[in-house]
PDB file of C-alpha atoms in Angstrom:
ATOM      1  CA  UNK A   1     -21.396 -69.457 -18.110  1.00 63.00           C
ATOM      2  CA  UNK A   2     -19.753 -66.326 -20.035  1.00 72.00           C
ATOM      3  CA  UNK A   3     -23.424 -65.152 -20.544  1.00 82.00           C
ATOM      4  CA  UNK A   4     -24.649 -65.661 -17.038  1.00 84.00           C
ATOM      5  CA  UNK A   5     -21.525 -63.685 -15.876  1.00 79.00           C
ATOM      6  CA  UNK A   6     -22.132 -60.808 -18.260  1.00 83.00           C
ATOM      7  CA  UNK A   7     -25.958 -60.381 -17.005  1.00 89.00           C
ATOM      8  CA  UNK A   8     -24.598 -60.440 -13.290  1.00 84.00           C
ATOM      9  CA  UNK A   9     -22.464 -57.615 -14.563  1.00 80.00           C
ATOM     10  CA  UNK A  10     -24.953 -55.904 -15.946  1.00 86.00           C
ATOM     11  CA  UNK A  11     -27.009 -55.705 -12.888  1.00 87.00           C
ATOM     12  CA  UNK A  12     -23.663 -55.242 -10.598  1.00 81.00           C
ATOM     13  CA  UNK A  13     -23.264 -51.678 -12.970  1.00 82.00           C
ATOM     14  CA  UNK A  14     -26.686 -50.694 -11.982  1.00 85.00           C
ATOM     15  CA  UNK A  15     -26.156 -50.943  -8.290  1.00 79.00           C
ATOM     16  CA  UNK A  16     -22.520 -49.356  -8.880  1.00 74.00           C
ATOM     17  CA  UNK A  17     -21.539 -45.297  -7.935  1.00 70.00           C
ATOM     18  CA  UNK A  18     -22.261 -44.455 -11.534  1.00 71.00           C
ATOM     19  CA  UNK A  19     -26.053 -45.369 -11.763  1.00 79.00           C
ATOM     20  CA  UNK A  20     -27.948 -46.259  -8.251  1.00 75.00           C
ATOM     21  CA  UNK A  21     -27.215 -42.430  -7.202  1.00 72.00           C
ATOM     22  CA  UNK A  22     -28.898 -40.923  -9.912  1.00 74.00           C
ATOM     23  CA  UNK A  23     -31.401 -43.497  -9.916  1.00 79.00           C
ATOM     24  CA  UNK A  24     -33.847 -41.024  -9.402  1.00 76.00           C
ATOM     25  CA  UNK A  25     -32.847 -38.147 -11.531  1.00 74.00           C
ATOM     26  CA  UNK A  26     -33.867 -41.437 -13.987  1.00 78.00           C
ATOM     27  CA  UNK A  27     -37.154 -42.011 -12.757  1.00 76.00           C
ATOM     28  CA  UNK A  28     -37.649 -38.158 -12.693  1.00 75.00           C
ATOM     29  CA  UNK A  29     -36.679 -37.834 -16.365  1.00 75.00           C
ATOM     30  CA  UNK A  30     -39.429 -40.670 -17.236  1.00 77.00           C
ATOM     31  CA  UNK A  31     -41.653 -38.900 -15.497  1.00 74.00           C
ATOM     32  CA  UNK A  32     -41.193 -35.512 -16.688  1.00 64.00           C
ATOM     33  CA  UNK A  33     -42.510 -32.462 -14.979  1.00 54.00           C
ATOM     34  CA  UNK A  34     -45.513 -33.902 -14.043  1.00 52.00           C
ATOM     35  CA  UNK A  35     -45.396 -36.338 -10.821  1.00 50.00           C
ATOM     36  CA  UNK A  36     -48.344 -38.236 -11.601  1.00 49.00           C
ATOM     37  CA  UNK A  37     -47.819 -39.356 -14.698  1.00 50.00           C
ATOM     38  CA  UNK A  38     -49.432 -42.541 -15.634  1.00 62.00           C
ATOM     39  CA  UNK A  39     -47.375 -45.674 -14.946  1.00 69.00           C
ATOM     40  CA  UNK A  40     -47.629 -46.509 -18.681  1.00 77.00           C
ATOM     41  CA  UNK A  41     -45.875 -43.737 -19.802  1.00 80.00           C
ATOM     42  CA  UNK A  42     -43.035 -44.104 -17.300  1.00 83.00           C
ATOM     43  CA  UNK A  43     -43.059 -47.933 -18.059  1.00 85.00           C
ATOM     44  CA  UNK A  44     -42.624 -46.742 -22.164  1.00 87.00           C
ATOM     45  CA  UNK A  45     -39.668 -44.080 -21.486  1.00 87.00           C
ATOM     46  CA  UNK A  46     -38.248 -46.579 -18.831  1.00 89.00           C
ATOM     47  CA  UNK A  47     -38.304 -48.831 -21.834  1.00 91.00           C
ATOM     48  CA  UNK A  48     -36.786 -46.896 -24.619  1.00 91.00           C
ATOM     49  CA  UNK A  49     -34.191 -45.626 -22.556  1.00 91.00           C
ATOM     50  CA  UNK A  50     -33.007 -49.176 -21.902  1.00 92.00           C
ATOM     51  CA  UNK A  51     -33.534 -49.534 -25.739  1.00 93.00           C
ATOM     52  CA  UNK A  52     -31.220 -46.975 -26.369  1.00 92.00           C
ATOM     53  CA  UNK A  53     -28.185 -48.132 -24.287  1.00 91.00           C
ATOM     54  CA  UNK A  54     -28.696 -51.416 -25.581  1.00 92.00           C
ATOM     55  CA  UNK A  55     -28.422 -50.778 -28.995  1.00 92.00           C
ATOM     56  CA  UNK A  56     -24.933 -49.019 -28.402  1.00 90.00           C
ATOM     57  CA  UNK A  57     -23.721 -51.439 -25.994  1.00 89.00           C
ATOM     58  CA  UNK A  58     -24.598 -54.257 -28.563  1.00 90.00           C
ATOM     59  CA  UNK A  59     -22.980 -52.189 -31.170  1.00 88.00           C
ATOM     60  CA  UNK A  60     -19.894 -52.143 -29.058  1.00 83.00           C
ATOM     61  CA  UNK A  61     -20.026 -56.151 -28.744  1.00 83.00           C
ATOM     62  CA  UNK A  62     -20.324 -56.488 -32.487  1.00 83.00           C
ATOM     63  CA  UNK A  63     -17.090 -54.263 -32.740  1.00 82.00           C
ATOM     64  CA  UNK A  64     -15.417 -56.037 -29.891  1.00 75.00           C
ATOM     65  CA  UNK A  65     -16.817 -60.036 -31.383  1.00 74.00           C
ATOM     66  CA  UNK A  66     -15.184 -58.708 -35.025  1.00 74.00           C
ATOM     67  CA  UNK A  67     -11.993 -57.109 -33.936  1.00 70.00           C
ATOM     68  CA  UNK A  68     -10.836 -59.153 -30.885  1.00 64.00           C
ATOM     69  CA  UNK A  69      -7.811 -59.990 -31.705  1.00 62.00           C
ATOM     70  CA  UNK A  70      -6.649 -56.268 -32.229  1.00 66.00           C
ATOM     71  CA  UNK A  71      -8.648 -55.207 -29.183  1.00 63.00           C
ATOM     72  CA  UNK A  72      -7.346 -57.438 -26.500  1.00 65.00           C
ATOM     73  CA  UNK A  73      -3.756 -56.369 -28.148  1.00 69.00           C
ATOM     74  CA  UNK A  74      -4.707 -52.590 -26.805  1.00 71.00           C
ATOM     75  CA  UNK A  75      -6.874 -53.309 -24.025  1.00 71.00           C
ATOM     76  CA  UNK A  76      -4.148 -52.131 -21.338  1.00 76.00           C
ATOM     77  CA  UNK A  77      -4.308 -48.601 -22.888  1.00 79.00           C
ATOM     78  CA  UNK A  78      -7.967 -48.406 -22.611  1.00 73.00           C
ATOM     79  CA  UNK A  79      -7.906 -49.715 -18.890  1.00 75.00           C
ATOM     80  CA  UNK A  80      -5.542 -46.597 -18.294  1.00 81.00           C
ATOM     81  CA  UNK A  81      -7.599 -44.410 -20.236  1.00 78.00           C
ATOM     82  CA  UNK A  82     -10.507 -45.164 -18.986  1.00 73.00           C
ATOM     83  CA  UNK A  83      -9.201 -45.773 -15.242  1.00 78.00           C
ATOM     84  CA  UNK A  84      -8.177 -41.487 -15.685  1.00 84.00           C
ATOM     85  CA  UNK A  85     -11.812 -40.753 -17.053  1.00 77.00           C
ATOM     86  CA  UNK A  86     -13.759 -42.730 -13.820  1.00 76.00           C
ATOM     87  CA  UNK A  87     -11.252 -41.061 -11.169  1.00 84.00           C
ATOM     88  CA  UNK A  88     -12.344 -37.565 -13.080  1.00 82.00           C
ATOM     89  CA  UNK A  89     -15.560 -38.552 -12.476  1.00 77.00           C
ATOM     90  CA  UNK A  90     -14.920 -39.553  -8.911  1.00 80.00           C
ATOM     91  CA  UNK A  91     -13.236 -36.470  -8.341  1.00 85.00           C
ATOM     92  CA  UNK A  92     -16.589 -34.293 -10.055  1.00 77.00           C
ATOM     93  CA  UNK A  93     -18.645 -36.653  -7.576  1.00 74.00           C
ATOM     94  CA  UNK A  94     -16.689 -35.584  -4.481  1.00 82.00           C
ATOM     95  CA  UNK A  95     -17.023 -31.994  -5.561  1.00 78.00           C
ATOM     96  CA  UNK A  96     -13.046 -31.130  -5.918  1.00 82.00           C
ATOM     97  CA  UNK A  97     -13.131 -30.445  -9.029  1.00 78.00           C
ATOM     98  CA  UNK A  98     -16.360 -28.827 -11.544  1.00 71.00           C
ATOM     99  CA  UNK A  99     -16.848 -29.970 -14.736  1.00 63.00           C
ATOM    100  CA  UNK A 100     -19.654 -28.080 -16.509  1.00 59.00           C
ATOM    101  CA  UNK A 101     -21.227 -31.165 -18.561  1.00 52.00           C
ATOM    102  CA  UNK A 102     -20.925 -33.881 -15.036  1.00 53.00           C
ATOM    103  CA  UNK A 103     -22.046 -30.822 -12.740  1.00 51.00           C
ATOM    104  CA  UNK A 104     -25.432 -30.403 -14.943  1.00 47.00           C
ATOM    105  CA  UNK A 105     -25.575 -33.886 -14.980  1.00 48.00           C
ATOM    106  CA  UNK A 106     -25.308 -34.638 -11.980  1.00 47.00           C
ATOM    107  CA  UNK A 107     -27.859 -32.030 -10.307  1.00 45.00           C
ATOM    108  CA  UNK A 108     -31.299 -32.219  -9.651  1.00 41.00           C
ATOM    109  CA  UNK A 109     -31.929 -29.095 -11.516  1.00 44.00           C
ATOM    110  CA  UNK A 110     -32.570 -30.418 -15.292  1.00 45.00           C
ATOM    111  CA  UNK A 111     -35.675 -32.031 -14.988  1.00 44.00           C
ATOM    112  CA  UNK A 112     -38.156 -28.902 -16.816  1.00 42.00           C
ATOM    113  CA  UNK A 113     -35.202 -30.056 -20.402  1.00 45.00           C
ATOM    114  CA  UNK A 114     -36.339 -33.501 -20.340  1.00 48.00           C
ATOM    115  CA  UNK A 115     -40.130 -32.556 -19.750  1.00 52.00           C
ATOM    116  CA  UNK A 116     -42.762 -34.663 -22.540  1.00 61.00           C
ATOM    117  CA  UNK A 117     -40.933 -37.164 -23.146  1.00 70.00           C
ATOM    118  CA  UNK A 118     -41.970 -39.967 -25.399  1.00 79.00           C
ATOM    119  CA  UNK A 119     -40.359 -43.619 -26.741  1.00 83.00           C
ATOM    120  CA  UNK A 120     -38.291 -41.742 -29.356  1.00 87.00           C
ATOM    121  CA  UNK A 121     -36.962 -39.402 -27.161  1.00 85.00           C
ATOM    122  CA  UNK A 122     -36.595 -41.677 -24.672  1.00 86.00           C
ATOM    123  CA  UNK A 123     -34.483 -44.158 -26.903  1.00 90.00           C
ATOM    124  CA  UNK A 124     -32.283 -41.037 -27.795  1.00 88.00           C
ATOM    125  CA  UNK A 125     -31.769 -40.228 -24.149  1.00 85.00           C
ATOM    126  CA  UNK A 126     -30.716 -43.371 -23.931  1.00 87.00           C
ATOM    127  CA  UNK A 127     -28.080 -43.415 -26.153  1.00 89.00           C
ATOM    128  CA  UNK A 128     -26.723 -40.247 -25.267  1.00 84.00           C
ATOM    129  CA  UNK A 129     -26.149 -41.920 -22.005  1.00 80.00           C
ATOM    130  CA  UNK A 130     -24.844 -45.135 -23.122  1.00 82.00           C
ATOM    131  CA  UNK A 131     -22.426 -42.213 -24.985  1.00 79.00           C
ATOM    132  CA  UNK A 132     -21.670 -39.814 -22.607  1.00 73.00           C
ATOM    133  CA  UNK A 133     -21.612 -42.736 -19.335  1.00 71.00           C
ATOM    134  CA  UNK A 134     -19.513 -45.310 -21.084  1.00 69.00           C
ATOM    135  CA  UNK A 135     -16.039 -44.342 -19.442  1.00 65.00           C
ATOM    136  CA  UNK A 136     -18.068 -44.461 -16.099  1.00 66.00           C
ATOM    137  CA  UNK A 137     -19.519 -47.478 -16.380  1.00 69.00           C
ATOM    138  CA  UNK A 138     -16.339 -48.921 -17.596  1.00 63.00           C
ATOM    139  CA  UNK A 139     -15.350 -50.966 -15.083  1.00 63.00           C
ATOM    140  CA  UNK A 140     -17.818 -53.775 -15.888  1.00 69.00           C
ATOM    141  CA  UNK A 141     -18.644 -52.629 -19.529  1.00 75.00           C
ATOM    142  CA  UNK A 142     -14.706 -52.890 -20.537  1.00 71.00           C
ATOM    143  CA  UNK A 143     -14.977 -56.611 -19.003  1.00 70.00           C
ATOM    144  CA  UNK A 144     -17.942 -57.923 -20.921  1.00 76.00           C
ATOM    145  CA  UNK A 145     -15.841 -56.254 -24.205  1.00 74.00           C
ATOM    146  CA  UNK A 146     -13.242 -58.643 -23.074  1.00 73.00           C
ATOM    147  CA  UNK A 147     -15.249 -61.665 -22.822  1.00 72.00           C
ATOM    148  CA  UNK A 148     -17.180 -60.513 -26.263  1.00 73.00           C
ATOM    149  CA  UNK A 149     -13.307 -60.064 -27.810  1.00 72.00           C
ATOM    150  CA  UNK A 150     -12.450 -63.370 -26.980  1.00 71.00           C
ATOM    151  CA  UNK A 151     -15.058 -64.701 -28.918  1.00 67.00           C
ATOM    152  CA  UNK A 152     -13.800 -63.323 -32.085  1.00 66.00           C
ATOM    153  CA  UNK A 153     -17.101 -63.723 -33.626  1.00 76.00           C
ATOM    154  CA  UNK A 154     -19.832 -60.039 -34.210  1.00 78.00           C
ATOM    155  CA  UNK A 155     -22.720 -62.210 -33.570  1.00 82.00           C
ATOM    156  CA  UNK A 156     -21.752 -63.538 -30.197  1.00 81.00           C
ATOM    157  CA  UNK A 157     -20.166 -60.483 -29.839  1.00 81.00           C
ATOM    158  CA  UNK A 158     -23.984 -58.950 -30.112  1.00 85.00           C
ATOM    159  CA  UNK A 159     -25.583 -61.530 -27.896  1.00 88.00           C
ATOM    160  CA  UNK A 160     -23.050 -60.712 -25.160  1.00 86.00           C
ATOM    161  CA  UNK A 161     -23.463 -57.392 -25.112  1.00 88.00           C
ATOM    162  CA  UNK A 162     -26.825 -57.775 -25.332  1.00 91.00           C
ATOM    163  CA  UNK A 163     -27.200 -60.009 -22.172  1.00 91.00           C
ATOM    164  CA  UNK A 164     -25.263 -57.453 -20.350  1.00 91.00           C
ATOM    165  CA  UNK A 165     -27.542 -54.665 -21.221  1.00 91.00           C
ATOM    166  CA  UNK A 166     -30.283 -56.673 -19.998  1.00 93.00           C
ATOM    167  CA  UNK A 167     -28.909 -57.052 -16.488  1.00 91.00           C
ATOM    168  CA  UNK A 168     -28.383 -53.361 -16.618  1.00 91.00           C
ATOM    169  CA  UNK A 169     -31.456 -52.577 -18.267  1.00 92.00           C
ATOM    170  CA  UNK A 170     -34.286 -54.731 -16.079  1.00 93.00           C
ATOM    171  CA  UNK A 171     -33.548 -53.196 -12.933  1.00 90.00           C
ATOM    172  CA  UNK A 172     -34.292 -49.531 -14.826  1.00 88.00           C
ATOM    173  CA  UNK A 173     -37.759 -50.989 -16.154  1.00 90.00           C
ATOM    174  CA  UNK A 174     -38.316 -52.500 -12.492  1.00 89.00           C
ATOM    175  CA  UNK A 175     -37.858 -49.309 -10.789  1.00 84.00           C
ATOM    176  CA  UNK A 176     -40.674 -47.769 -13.316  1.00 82.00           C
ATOM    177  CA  UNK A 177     -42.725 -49.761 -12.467  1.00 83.00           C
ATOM    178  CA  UNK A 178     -42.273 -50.045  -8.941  1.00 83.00           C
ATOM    179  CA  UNK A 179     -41.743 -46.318  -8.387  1.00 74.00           C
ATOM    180  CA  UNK A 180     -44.735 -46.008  -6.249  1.00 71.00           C
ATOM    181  CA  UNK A 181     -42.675 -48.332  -3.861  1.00 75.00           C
ATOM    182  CA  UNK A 182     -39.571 -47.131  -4.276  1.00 72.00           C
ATOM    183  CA  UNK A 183     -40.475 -43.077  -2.954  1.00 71.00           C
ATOM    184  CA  UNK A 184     -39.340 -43.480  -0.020  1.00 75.00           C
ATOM    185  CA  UNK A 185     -35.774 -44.863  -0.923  1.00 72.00           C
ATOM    186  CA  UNK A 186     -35.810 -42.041  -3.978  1.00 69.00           C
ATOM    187  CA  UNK A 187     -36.680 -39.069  -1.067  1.00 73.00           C
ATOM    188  CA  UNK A 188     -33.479 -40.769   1.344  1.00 76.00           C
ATOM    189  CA  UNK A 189     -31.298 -40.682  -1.791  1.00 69.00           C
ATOM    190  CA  UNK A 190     -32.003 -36.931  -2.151  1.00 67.00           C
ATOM    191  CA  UNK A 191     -32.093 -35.850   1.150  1.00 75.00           C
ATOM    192  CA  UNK A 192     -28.276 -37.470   1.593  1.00 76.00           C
ATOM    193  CA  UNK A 193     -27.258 -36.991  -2.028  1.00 69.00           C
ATOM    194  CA  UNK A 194     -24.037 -35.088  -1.083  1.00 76.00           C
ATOM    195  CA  UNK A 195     -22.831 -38.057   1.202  1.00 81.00           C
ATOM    196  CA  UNK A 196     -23.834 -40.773  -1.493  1.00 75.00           C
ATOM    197  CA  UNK A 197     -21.653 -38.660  -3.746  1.00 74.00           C
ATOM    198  CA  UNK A 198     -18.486 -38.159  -1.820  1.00 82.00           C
ATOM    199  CA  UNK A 199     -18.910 -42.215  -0.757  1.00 81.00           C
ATOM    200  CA  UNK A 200     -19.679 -43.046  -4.664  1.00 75.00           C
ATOM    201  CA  UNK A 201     -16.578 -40.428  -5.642  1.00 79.00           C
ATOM    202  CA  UNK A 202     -13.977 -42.524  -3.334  1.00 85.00           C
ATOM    203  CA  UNK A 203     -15.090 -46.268  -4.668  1.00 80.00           C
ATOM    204  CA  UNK A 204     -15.245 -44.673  -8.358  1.00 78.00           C
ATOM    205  CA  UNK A 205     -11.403 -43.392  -7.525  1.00 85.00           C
ATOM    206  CA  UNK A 206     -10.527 -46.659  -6.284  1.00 84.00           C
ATOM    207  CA  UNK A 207     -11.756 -48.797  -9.055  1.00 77.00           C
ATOM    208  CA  UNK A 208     -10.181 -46.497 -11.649  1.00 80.00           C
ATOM    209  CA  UNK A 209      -6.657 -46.863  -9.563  1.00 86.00           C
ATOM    210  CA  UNK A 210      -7.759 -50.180 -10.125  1.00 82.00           C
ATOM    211  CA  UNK A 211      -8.129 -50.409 -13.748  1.00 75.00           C
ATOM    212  CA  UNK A 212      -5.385 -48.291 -14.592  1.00 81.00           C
ATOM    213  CA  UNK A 213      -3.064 -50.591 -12.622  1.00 83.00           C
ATOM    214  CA  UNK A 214      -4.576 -53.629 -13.856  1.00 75.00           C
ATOM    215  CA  UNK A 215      -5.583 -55.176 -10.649  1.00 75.00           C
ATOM    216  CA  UNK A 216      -9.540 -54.881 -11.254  1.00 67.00           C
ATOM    217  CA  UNK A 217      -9.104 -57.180 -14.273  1.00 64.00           C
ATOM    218  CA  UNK A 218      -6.871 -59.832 -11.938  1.00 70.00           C
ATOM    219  CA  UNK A 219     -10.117 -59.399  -9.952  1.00 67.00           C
ATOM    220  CA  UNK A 220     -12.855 -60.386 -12.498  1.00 58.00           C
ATOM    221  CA  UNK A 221     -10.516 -62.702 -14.129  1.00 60.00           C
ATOM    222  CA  UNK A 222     -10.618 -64.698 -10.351  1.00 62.00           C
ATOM    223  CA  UNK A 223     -14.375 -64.343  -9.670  1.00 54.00           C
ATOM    224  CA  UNK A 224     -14.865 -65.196 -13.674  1.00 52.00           C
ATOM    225  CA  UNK A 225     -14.127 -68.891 -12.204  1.00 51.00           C
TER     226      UNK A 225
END
């Protein structure tokens, strides 16, 4: 059941303000600057970017599967922590405050510094995001570290974390492939990317009030059953 829930999670962080809005900034990256590049090569990038999160995230569920017992005893510090980090972000979404590192990344403007890329650089994107993303994609990530803590065990630890990067990761590899399909709903995000924002901004302020006051994790713990 635990793994089920942490796949469901997975694909629940794809779909959440921190990823579907720059869904195509994504698909643009895979792409690089040329627009009609081969579905192969999208496909490969597609796939070593979800390569790359995945082996961070599963390092994260070895930690978590190893050191449990020490984690859970600190996990309402990280909640508050990390509930500060997504309203930051929420508030960088929005636009009322800049910060220079979110503002480039969230702009349209960076696709010629990802140009050529290849499975290598692709996995290394990847992990930069996994890096640099983490405290946004907190909400669910910090709950699948839970379940993997409770194990008390690296190797289930791994698999956890491993079955939550697939939910997160298929949908990526599904949008490469179906990104013929899927112009039309890339063009609507970009013409109304400043709404999308300020609506992703509010819900990623929320859930970090949320987190930092503990009642997301009431939440999950009642839809875990």
């Amino acid at each position: 059941m635990n793994y089920l829930i942490l796949f469901m999670e997975g694909i629940i962080t794809f779909i959440s303000p921190c990823i579907l809005p720059m869904l195509p900034i994504y698909i643009s990256y895979f792409m690089g600057n040329n627009d009609e590049s081969g579905k192969n090569k999208v496909f490969l990038n597609a796939l070593g970017f979800v390569v790359g999160f995945s082996l961070v995230f599963t390092m994260l569920g070895a930690a978590a599967g190893t050191f449990g017992k020490y984690i859970k005893e600190y996990m309402n510090i990280f909640n508050i922590i990390a509930g500060l980090i997504m309203i930051i972000f929420g508030l960088s979404y929005i636009g009322i405050i800049k910060i220079s590192i979110l503002q480039r990344t969230l702009g349209f403007k960076n696709k010629a510094k990802v140009k050529n890329l290849n499975i290598i650089s692709s996995i290394v994107f990847g992990t930069i995001f996994a890096i640099g993303w983490t405290p946004c994609v907190g909400t669910f990530l910090s709950s699948a570290l839970m379940i993997a803590a409770n194990s008390q065990h690296s190797l289930e630890g791994v698999l956890m974390l491993l079955t939550y990067s697939l939910g997160l990761g298929i949908p990526f590899i599904l949008s490469a492939l179906l990104i013929d399909s899927l112009k039309s709903t890339f063009n609507f995000i970009k013409q109304n990317y400043k709404v999308i924002n300020t609506i992703s901004g509010i819900l990623l302020i929320i859930i970090g009030l949320m987190m930092m006051t503990g009642y997301l994790n009431m939440l999950l713990s009642f839809l875990s059953f």
